[in-house]
Amino acid sequence: MPPYQLEAAIALTVSAICSVVIYLATRKNEGKIQLPVIGDEEDPRQDPFDVTQPIDLLDGYPIDEENVWNKMRVRKLTISVLLAAIAAIQSVGLGWSILDDHGANTIAYALLTAYTLYTLVIAVCSIPLRDSAHATAVVNLFTLVFLASAFLITTAILPSTPFPIAQLYKSSSVPNSLSYAALVLYVVALAIAISTPRGPKLHFPAECIYSGKTLSQATSKYEDNVCGVTGASIWDMLLFSYTTKVVMLGNTSESLEIGDLPIVPANMRATVTFAAMRAALRRWKLKIGPWRPKPGSGWELGYQIVRVNLPLMSVVIALSAIAAVLFYVPPFFVQRTILYLENDPERENRGWGWVFCAGLFFSDAISQLLTAQLFSLSTTELQVRVRLQLNSTLFAKTLVRKDVASSIVAPAVPAQTDAAPAASDVAKENDRKKKQHEESDFSSKAQIITLMTTDVDRVSGFGMHLFSLIDSPIEICVGTIFLYHLLGVSCFFGLAVTCLFMPMNHFAGKIVIGAQRNLMKTRDQRMALMNEVLGGIRMLKFMTWERSFEKRVLRIRERELKFQKLNYTIEVLWNAIWNASPIVVTLVSFWHFAVVRQQVLTPSIAFTSISVFNMLKYALNALPETLINLLQTFVSLRRIEMYLHGAEVAPVPLTDSLSQPIILQSATVTWPQNRAHSSTVSSAASTPRHKFILMDLSLSFPFGELSLICGKLGSGKSLLLLALLGEADLLAGQIQCPRTPPNAIASFAGVVISQEEWIVQGVCAYVPQSAWLRNASIRDNVLSDLPYDEERYQKTLEVCALLSDLRILEDGDMSEIGERGINLSGGQKARVSLARAVYSRASVVLLDDVLSAVDAHTAHHLYHECLKGDLMRGRTIILVSHHVRLCSAGAKFIVALDNGRIQFQGDPEGFKSSGVLNALVQSGAADASDDKEETAIHGVEEIADKQAKSNDHTEQASEAESSAATVTPVGTEVKRTEVKPEVKKTSRKLVEEERRAVGSISKDIWATYIAAAGGGVYWSIFALALILAALSPVLENSWLRIWSGSSLESETPKSPTYYITVYATITAVGLVISVLRYFVLYHGGIHASAVLHQKLLEGVLFATIRFHDSVSRGRLLNRFGKDIEGVDSNLPDNFGRGLMHALAALITFITITIVGGLPLLLAAIILGTLYYQGGKLCRQASRDMRRLDSVSRSPLYSIYGETIAGVTVIRAFGASSKLLRDMLRCVDTNSSSYYWKWGLNRWLSTRFNLLSCAVVGTTAVTAVLTPSISASLAGFALAFAGTITGDLLLLVRRIIASEQSMVAVERIKEFSEIKREPPEFLEPRPPASWPEHGTVKCENLCIRYAPDLPNVLHNLNFEVHPGEKIGVLGRTGSGKSTLALSFFRFVEPAEGRISIDDIDISTLGLTDLRSRLTIIPQDPTILSGTLRSTLDMFDEYKDADLYEALRRVHLIPSSATPAEEADVVNANVFRNLDSPVSEGGDNFSTGEKQLLCMARAILKRSKVLFMDEATASVDYATDELISKTIRQAFAQSTIFTIAHRLRTVIDYDRIMLLDEGTIVEFDKPATLLSQPSSKFYALCKATGENEFAVLRKMAGV
């Protein structure tokens, strides 16, 4: 019987007992497991955000199930037979030893037989098992068989010499062949157990996870489409072989798509993790005795994340502890191997040599496999899961959180009074409040997106560092014991030095956190500014502000790179400390060992000590690094918890929702604020002065009727609607109004409904003043996820006057709407938004100023056909409008507001008799006879329509025709009156699919980065530093070999002081060079970042407007955010370190080949080939994963952005649940590529680690085989072979990471080289005073949007004299806006020219041209800041000029008006130029924003002015005052006005009427009105007799 069998038998028996205990413990808890309880005891209703369906909980459906289980049974039966045979053999051995009367052998055989019988019972019982029970049994069987095989192999290969064997093992007559036979059978059983699948392959319906678009892009189809991890065998699990499918797919297909990837298991899908997290948030509250953490502190959220992921975290912690102990087993065998070579230089007895070589290889392999599993669980499972949990929870919170982002502004720092405390105390308090506000304030939409991306990534990333908390302390303990064993007390002197490095690490850590915080803050500022710049890109181009904003962005970017540089500097210095610590520790230890204690430093001590010191370096430095990560994670946790504790809108109450009246009782209402943290804000700030308040409203809106809310600009009309929706803050009184349940849209999906049952009581619809549209087709926007009803849909399009627009659009209602409706005119956006409400199933419809964006004809049509038509009959409609005269007659109830108070409420008769109506409409005043005309108006319109087809539902809103590649000029198509039949064809995409490159990174991408980093001198210095740093380890180890070998090989060795001095010099020089190479590397990295960002910024800012219309903002922000961050933070590291590891690996191979000779050369060639093939296989797939990860992030950013912007509309329609499900689908799409990215990483690293173990093993075997290799030379070779594992793995990882990071450069380069607008300046430049007069001449002007498209404007010829005022009228698509855009050269003439003051504008640079003209666009764009910065972006005017401009647009009263009291409610914010302006100017009404744009134009005072529906959202009275202002302020200027309201242009010098791109009429209004046959006459006539008379009078007819 082989030696040590008794010890092996005892160990196996202990293992069997542990197995029984674990089995009983898990069985005891069975039946207690349950799915997370989503419902809440306090709230028995179904949670509207419980979007998990039964199918989501399945991993998938088994494929060929019966056949698979039959094969499993055969396998388990085979194992049982083998175990029975082993039991029989061991029984024979037991009987033999009993007869032999050998006590120790008898006990050993008895224990071994009992162990085998226990394993046999497990195997037999597992035969009929299936599913999870089978998987558990397979793991159990593998463990038991593996342990038996491992112990028996170990005892079998141990030689009987040179260690004397204890007397316990007397020679026995039991033949060893019995033991070896049992061993062979165990190995066969192990092979079967390790390769037995834990379950069948699975199929899951991909459409339940991915969108149709994602599936349509898939290039490969296979039935077993679920990740193989669910049923993989132990062998496949250990080697991650289930990922091989993805590796092969990556190599066979040109490029991978998300739909090609296997679907992740159920526990990694968004719906399941979201349900678990939602349950955890309700169920687990952190409480220790009486202590509860403060809301927003981050403690409770951290506790909930730990609880919900506890099983997974427990496994990670357990594996970390085991891995920490196994970590030092390979160095133990290295030491033993070298010691053996020292004691037996002639290799007379190689038995123990082979044992140590085998021990070195297997211990290394097992340690690497275990660590790979640990990394997989941390990086893939835990990280992805936490990401899903937080992302989905934050999104769900956004759907119920008060929309404070639109109204909040930063708090002002209180002024210090005489009674205030000392200045320093006040400053400290203000700093504290400011910091608190910064952390808790999510006022900008960009900040909320940062929370959902950066903060979530940081928290989920901590999963990678979790095991360091467990692993490091254990490693330090084990490593110290090992060193004591090698060096004795000398090791403690060395380790004492590390205590000196600890404070330095801590100090560096603090600086890192500060620098990181500053970097994140600056990055946030840059992204917030970019978000606004991209949102207002049209305005920037109109105003020629590109360069100014480029400077602003670059100023922030400069600060950002300064902090990035600081980060890198700290990192380099920290690395220097990190690399210096083991060197100093080694030097001190060796000095004490060799010089002080006079011990001989042998190779086995020297090389093993250095190896252990280097390993300890990781553990010692991982702890502080992990603690820093923990702190950073905690900052993000606090921010996320703060957001989750933000104020929410009141939940929708349960009502019978039949005929609930809409009532306000003494209600005082203000804009929403986050009152959840009121304890941290002073009471005075609870309702700040700049917050508008609706005071003491008592109203009752009639059920099933039309009610009208009117009032002057900024009187609180929109706020009243928000109050009814439950979106505003109720300070006092009561409001009763039905609200839509969040899951309404989801519950309507797929249900067939008759027209009679279409309207659902208690469901609301809301149309905001600024239309909110999704980036989808017009049909999808109108249907808004409701079932398609052909008749209702067509009727809706008709009443919303959309049919004529759809005839113009090439793809009809399947035309895609750009992001934020960019490619539709203001009127079209308003009508699509209205159509959504009309088509909806709502019984209550709230409409905010839907008529302002359309012309008189369309307003009449919408009012009579839509609001008073069949589709809206019986619905409660509350309409905010400035069209008071049009709407008041048909309204049942009218409310007039004035500065937050009710001015009038009652019926139309009372309204007319009050003086309110006259104040709201123009000087023409209302006339009762006008109302009688209303009924005839439509008839007149029809007559006009027959007379002139161009008046078909005229819509003179500005067309954003720069994107008219999707809009074909009308020509013949418009004349068709029938609805275009639906033809199945692919509709053209406005917002193009995000392109991603395929194949490897092209050379020009690498060249771009290399050139951006620096020139020839830079790269020469870098190359030199790299080579010198790579050679320093060779010198260090060579000297150590000489020193340690001197005691064995030299007769007269020199003194230890000499050796240690040289060693210290070599290591110090090496350290300095390695630090320098990092400084050189990061200098180039920062330079490249600056160059690439500037190119991208310039490329995007100066791109054509068509580019901005066809590329979503989310995609651009992704380039400026994630991609630029990648180039800043990751690329220099990956690129530089890749080169460093390549050199290190090359030098290692050369060194060990020189030492080992031919055998190692052959081994190096074979292993090198395998390395290359493995890396090549993985490269393509890894690159695709990175690209997919980037591309699939953009829709996620877009859905975040869309939701944050339109959360009020989403809640009003009850679309929250549906949108949550859509978002979870986007998250699944993104996390799938992320999951497989890490899966590929693990697949590759496992194989590389095993190959590296083979390199080390081969080196050891060569050393044992070759007597000419001395112990010191073997130590030298093994020291290098030991580093090959890290170097080669990191080399391939860095190459892949570099390629993945280069994807960011590829994406940046793509947008840096897009088509640009013409140059900014052209010589000769125009005179400084140009245009002096304002003469405009158009000659044969033809405009088309692309060479292959027909003309939009046809041969326009006209001349405008200086100071003339021209009114431009025409239907949608007639070319009004194209004409305006052509003056600014957004579109270039195909033929003809435009001259201003006799200078052809095509000969001018764009900056010269656009800066001298002014346009006031229909969509007012305002950037955040103050009122002063809005009016005067670059401090060019005095305050007096700004106030004068505000007076002229009637935002502040004339200077004669007395100043307001300081404490007046609803004070006029425009009196204070420092009044804050929120993002997008959302704290002002649309009308106020238009007037601010007008004030800006007045300040500019151009000679040529274009006004495109500039006062559409302003009440009539103010509009009239503005018209007078324009005539005064621009008396000397030439003005072109595109308008809907005929009164705006009726007193102009001439009227230009466009139709189908040609001028049909161009004359004085009086002349045209005196010709009944003119189209302008028909247009005016259609407004009603009374209005017609007023228009004639104003025109002077």
PDB file of C-alpha atoms in Angstrom, residues 493-658:
ATOM      1  CA  PHE A 493      12.129  44.363   9.854  1.00  0.00           C
ATOM      2  CA  GLY A 494      11.212  44.455   6.202  1.00  0.00           C
ATOM      3  CA  LEU A 495       7.481  44.406   6.815  1.00  0.00           C
ATOM      4  CA  ALA A 496       7.861  47.155   9.438  1.00  0.00           C
ATOM      5  CA  VAL A 497       9.002  49.412   6.580  1.00  0.00           C
ATOM      6  CA  THR A 498       5.622  48.879   4.875  1.00  0.00           C
ATOM      7  CA  CYS A 499       4.026  50.627   7.861  1.00  0.00           C
ATOM      8  CA  LEU A 500       5.879  53.763   6.716  1.00  0.00           C
ATOM      9  CA  PHE A 501       4.218  53.451   3.309  1.00  0.00           C
ATOM     10  CA  MET A 502       0.712  53.100   4.773  1.00  0.00           C
ATOM     11  CA  PRO A 503       0.291  56.813   5.709  1.00  0.00           C
ATOM     12  CA  MET A 504       1.647  57.767   2.275  1.00  0.00           C
ATOM     13  CA  ASN A 505      -0.946  55.513   0.655  1.00  0.00           C
ATOM     14  CA  HIS A 506      -3.660  57.022   2.814  1.00  0.00           C
ATOM     15  CA  PHE A 507      -2.531  60.575   1.974  1.00  0.00           C
ATOM     16  CA  ALA A 508      -2.365  59.753  -1.751  1.00  0.00           C
ATOM     17  CA  GLY A 509      -5.816  58.198  -1.452  1.00  0.00           C
ATOM     18  CA  LYS A 510      -7.263  61.396  -0.035  1.00  0.00           C
ATOM     19  CA  ILE A 511      -5.745  63.447  -2.864  1.00  0.00           C
ATOM     20  CA  VAL A 512      -7.102  60.919  -5.415  1.00  0.00           C
ATOM     21  CA  ILE A 513     -10.639  61.284  -4.064  1.00  0.00           C
ATOM     22  CA  GLY A 514     -10.405  65.083  -4.144  1.00  0.00           C
ATOM     23  CA  ALA A 515      -9.003  65.089  -7.676  1.00  0.00           C
ATOM     24  CA  GLN A 516     -11.575  62.520  -8.816  1.00  0.00           C
ATOM     25  CA  ARG A 517     -14.423  64.574  -7.352  1.00  0.00           C
ATOM     26  CA  ASN A 518     -13.154  67.718  -9.093  1.00  0.00           C
ATOM     27  CA  LEU A 519     -12.734  65.791 -12.335  1.00  0.00           C
ATOM     28  CA  MET A 520     -16.291  64.410 -12.148  1.00  0.00           C
ATOM     29  CA  LYS A 521     -17.678  67.851 -11.307  1.00  0.00           C
ATOM     30  CA  THR A 522     -15.886  69.478 -14.242  1.00  0.00           C
ATOM     31  CA  ARG A 523     -16.955  66.642 -16.540  1.00  0.00           C
ATOM     32  CA  ASP A 524     -20.573  67.163 -15.405  1.00  0.00           C
ATOM     33  CA  GLN A 525     -20.276  70.888 -16.164  1.00  0.00           C
ATOM     34  CA  ARG A 526     -18.890  70.182 -19.639  1.00  0.00           C
ATOM     35  CA  MET A 527     -21.620  67.630 -20.382  1.00  0.00           C
ATOM     36  CA  ALA A 528     -24.368  69.965 -19.109  1.00  0.00           C
ATOM     37  CA  LEU A 529     -23.034  72.755 -21.348  1.00  0.00           C
ATOM     38  CA  MET A 530     -22.720  70.369 -24.326  1.00  0.00           C
ATOM     39  CA  ASN A 531     -26.282  69.178 -23.732  1.00  0.00           C
ATOM     40  CA  GLU A 532     -27.507  72.770 -23.934  1.00  0.00           C
ATOM     41  CA  VAL A 533     -25.271  73.664 -26.886  1.00  0.00           C
ATOM     42  CA  LEU A 534     -26.503  70.677 -28.899  1.00  0.00           C
ATOM     43  CA  GLY A 535     -30.101  71.456 -27.909  1.00  0.00           C
ATOM     44  CA  GLY A 536     -29.724  75.051 -29.106  1.00  0.00           C
ATOM     45  CA  ILE A 537     -27.444  74.414 -32.091  1.00  0.00           C
ATOM     46  CA  ARG A 538     -29.776  76.225 -34.517  1.00  0.00           C
ATOM     47  CA  MET A 539     -29.706  79.361 -32.406  1.00  0.00           C
ATOM     48  CA  LEU A 540     -25.912  79.145 -32.131  1.00  0.00           C
ATOM     49  CA  LYS A 541     -25.637  78.994 -35.912  1.00  0.00           C
ATOM     50  CA  PHE A 542     -28.152  81.798 -36.464  1.00  0.00           C
ATOM     51  CA  MET A 543     -26.251  84.016 -34.006  1.00  0.00           C
ATOM     52  CA  THR A 544     -22.760  82.811 -35.135  1.00  0.00           C
ATOM     53  CA  TRP A 545     -21.910  81.868 -31.574  1.00  0.00           C
ATOM     54  CA  GLU A 546     -20.084  78.652 -32.487  1.00  0.00           C
ATOM     55  CA  ARG A 547     -16.615  80.047 -31.772  1.00  0.00           C
ATOM     56  CA  SER A 548     -17.713  81.720 -28.535  1.00  0.00           C
ATOM     57  CA  PHE A 549     -19.260  78.525 -27.241  1.00  0.00           C
ATOM     58  CA  GLU A 550     -16.306  76.518 -28.475  1.00  0.00           C
ATOM     59  CA  LYS A 551     -14.144  78.741 -26.239  1.00  0.00           C
ATOM     60  CA  ARG A 552     -16.517  78.228 -23.292  1.00  0.00           C
ATOM     61  CA  VAL A 553     -16.469  74.448 -23.706  1.00  0.00           C
ATOM     62  CA  LEU A 554     -12.685  74.425 -24.166  1.00  0.00           C
ATOM     63  CA  ARG A 555     -12.211  76.523 -21.019  1.00  0.00           C
ATOM     64  CA  ILE A 556     -14.069  73.862 -19.011  1.00  0.00           C
ATOM     65  CA  ARG A 557     -12.226  71.152 -20.950  1.00  0.00           C
ATOM     66  CA  GLU A 558      -8.893  72.764 -20.012  1.00  0.00           C
ATOM     67  CA  ARG A 559      -9.854  72.550 -16.345  1.00  0.00           C
ATOM     68  CA  GLU A 560     -11.024  68.967 -16.811  1.00  0.00           C
ATOM     69  CA  LEU A 561      -7.702  67.946 -18.395  1.00  0.00           C
ATOM     70  CA  LYS A 562      -5.847  69.756 -15.611  1.00  0.00           C
ATOM     71  CA  PHE A 563      -7.619  67.520 -13.079  1.00  0.00           C
ATOM     72  CA  GLN A 564      -7.046  64.484 -15.327  1.00  0.00           C
ATOM     73  CA  LYS A 565      -3.332  65.363 -15.414  1.00  0.00           C
ATOM     74  CA  LEU A 566      -3.331  65.707 -11.634  1.00  0.00           C
ATOM     75  CA  ASN A 567      -5.012  62.303 -11.413  1.00  0.00           C
ATOM     76  CA  TYR A 568      -2.335  60.788 -13.631  1.00  0.00           C
ATOM     77  CA  THR A 569       0.500  62.463 -11.688  1.00  0.00           C
ATOM     78  CA  ILE A 570      -0.874  61.103  -8.407  1.00  0.00           C
ATOM     79  CA  GLU A 571      -1.295  57.692 -10.049  1.00  0.00           C
ATOM     80  CA  VAL A 572       2.334  57.681 -11.254  1.00  0.00           C
ATOM     81  CA  LEU A 573       3.657  58.718  -7.842  1.00  0.00           C
ATOM     82  CA  TRP A 574       1.401  56.172  -6.162  1.00  0.00           C
ATOM     83  CA  ASN A 575       2.702  53.524  -8.563  1.00  0.00           C
ATOM     84  CA  ALA A 576       6.235  54.606  -7.659  1.00  0.00           C
ATOM     85  CA  ILE A 577       5.423  54.087  -3.959  1.00  0.00           C
ATOM     86  CA  TRP A 578       3.730  50.799  -4.864  1.00  0.00           C
ATOM     87  CA  ASN A 579       6.725  49.545  -6.815  1.00  0.00           C
ATOM     88  CA  ALA A 580       9.218  50.938  -4.305  1.00  0.00           C
ATOM     89  CA  SER A 581       7.585  49.300  -1.273  1.00  0.00           C
ATOM     90  CA  PRO A 582       8.570  45.657  -2.083  1.00  0.00           C
ATOM     91  CA  ILE A 583      12.033  46.840  -3.209  1.00  0.00           C
ATOM     92  CA  VAL A 584      12.685  48.690   0.059  1.00  0.00           C
ATOM     93  CA  VAL A 585      11.168  45.827   2.077  1.00  0.00           C
ATOM     94  CA  THR A 586      13.384  43.310   0.235  1.00  0.00           C
ATOM     95  CA  LEU A 587      16.510  45.436   0.720  1.00  0.00           C
ATOM     96  CA  VAL A 588      15.879  45.930   4.448  1.00  0.00           C
ATOM     97  CA  SER A 589      15.056  42.222   4.969  1.00  0.00           C
ATOM     98  CA  PHE A 590      18.097  41.007   3.007  1.00  0.00           C
ATOM     99  CA  TRP A 591      20.354  43.557   4.740  1.00  0.00           C
ATOM    100  CA  HIS A 592      19.202  42.361   8.181  1.00  0.00           C
ATOM    101  CA  PHE A 593      19.394  38.694   7.110  1.00  0.00           C
ATOM    102  CA  ALA A 594      22.799  38.801   5.411  1.00  0.00           C
ATOM    103  CA  VAL A 595      24.630  41.733   7.046  1.00  0.00           C
ATOM    104  CA  VAL A 596      23.231  41.930  10.591  1.00  0.00           C
ATOM    105  CA  ARG A 597      22.462  38.247  11.255  1.00  0.00           C
ATOM    106  CA  GLN A 598      25.311  37.004   8.997  1.00  0.00           C
ATOM    107  CA  GLN A 599      23.076  34.345   7.395  1.00  0.00           C
ATOM    108  CA  VAL A 600      23.836  32.874   3.979  1.00  0.00           C
ATOM    109  CA  LEU A 601      21.408  34.026   1.284  1.00  0.00           C
ATOM    110  CA  THR A 602      20.740  30.951  -0.865  1.00  0.00           C
ATOM    111  CA  PRO A 603      18.814  30.932  -4.200  1.00  0.00           C
ATOM    112  CA  SER A 604      15.817  29.124  -2.605  1.00  0.00           C
ATOM    113  CA  ILE A 605      15.528  31.897   0.007  1.00  0.00           C
ATOM    114  CA  ALA A 606      16.378  34.870  -2.245  1.00  0.00           C
ATOM    115  CA  PHE A 607      14.116  34.188  -5.225  1.00  0.00           C
ATOM    116  CA  THR A 608      11.190  32.861  -3.193  1.00  0.00           C
ATOM    117  CA  SER A 609      11.371  35.856  -0.823  1.00  0.00           C
ATOM    118  CA  ILE A 610      11.277  38.316  -3.705  1.00  0.00           C
ATOM    119  CA  SER A 611       8.343  36.448  -5.234  1.00  0.00           C
ATOM    120  CA  VAL A 612       6.435  36.536  -1.919  1.00  0.00           C
ATOM    121  CA  PHE A 613       7.290  40.209  -1.298  1.00  0.00           C
ATOM    122  CA  ASN A 614       5.918  41.051  -4.760  1.00  0.00           C
ATOM    123  CA  MET A 615       2.744  39.095  -4.032  1.00  0.00           C
ATOM    124  CA  LEU A 616       2.378  40.853  -0.702  1.00  0.00           C
ATOM    125  CA  LYS A 617       2.708  44.164  -2.540  1.00  0.00           C
ATOM    126  CA  TYR A 618      -0.691  43.529  -4.153  1.00  0.00           C
ATOM    127  CA  ALA A 619      -2.339  42.629  -0.862  1.00  0.00           C
ATOM    128  CA  LEU A 620      -0.817  45.534   1.073  1.00  0.00           C
ATOM    129  CA  ASN A 621      -1.782  48.070  -1.578  1.00  0.00           C
ATOM    130  CA  ALA A 622      -5.134  46.511  -2.491  1.00  0.00           C
ATOM    131  CA  LEU A 623      -6.535  47.314   0.948  1.00  0.00           C
ATOM    132  CA  PRO A 624      -6.113  51.113   0.794  1.00  0.00           C
ATOM    133  CA  GLU A 625      -7.149  51.103  -2.898  1.00  0.00           C
ATOM    134  CA  THR A 626     -10.259  49.112  -2.025  1.00  0.00           C
ATOM    135  CA  LEU A 627     -11.060  51.465   0.839  1.00  0.00           C
ATOM    136  CA  ILE A 628     -10.748  54.440  -1.533  1.00  0.00           C
ATOM    137  CA  ASN A 629     -13.060  52.698  -3.978  1.00  0.00           C
ATOM    138  CA  LEU A 630     -15.416  52.031  -1.108  1.00  0.00           C
ATOM    139  CA  LEU A 631     -15.426  55.747  -0.255  1.00  0.00           C
ATOM    140  CA  GLN A 632     -16.041  56.736  -3.893  1.00  0.00           C
ATOM    141  CA  THR A 633     -18.809  54.156  -4.112  1.00  0.00           C
ATOM    142  CA  PHE A 634     -20.290  55.559  -0.944  1.00  0.00           C
ATOM    143  CA  VAL A 635     -20.420  59.081  -2.432  1.00  0.00           C
ATOM    144  CA  SER A 636     -22.369  57.668  -5.395  1.00  0.00           C
ATOM    145  CA  LEU A 637     -24.584  55.584  -3.081  1.00  0.00           C
ATOM    146  CA  ARG A 638     -25.408  58.721  -1.141  1.00  0.00           C
ATOM    147  CA  ARG A 639     -26.290  60.602  -4.330  1.00  0.00           C
ATOM    148  CA  ILE A 640     -28.478  57.741  -5.570  1.00  0.00           C
ATOM    149  CA  GLU A 641     -30.245  57.360  -2.218  1.00  0.00           C
ATOM    150  CA  MET A 642     -30.764  61.132  -2.076  1.00  0.00           C
ATOM    151  CA  TYR A 643     -32.470  60.940  -5.485  1.00  0.00           C
ATOM    152  CA  LEU A 644     -34.563  57.943  -4.428  1.00  0.00           C
ATOM    153  CA  HIS A 645     -35.739  59.933  -1.393  1.00  0.00           C
ATOM    154  CA  GLY A 646     -36.739  62.908  -3.594  1.00  0.00           C
ATOM    155  CA  ALA A 647     -40.331  64.169  -3.436  1.00  0.00           C
ATOM    156  CA  GLU A 648     -42.823  62.186  -5.505  1.00  0.00           C
ATOM    157  CA  VAL A 649     -46.122  63.140  -7.059  1.00  0.00           C
ATOM    158  CA  ALA A 650     -49.064  61.855  -5.024  1.00  0.00           C
ATOM    159  CA  PRO A 651     -49.980  58.277  -5.992  1.00  0.00           C
ATOM    160  CA  VAL A 652     -53.116  57.946  -8.125  1.00  0.00           C
ATOM    161  CA  PRO A 653     -55.963  57.317  -5.658  1.00  0.00           C
ATOM    162  CA  LEU A 654     -58.364  54.411  -6.135  1.00  0.00           C
ATOM    163  CA  THR A 655     -61.715  55.811  -7.261  1.00  0.00           C
ATOM    164  CA  ASP A 656     -64.718  54.483  -9.092  1.00  0.00           C
ATOM    165  CA  SER A 657     -63.489  56.935 -11.784  1.00  0.00           C
ATOM    166  CA  LEU A 658     -66.893  57.337 -13.366  1.00  0.00           C
TER     167      LEU A 658
END
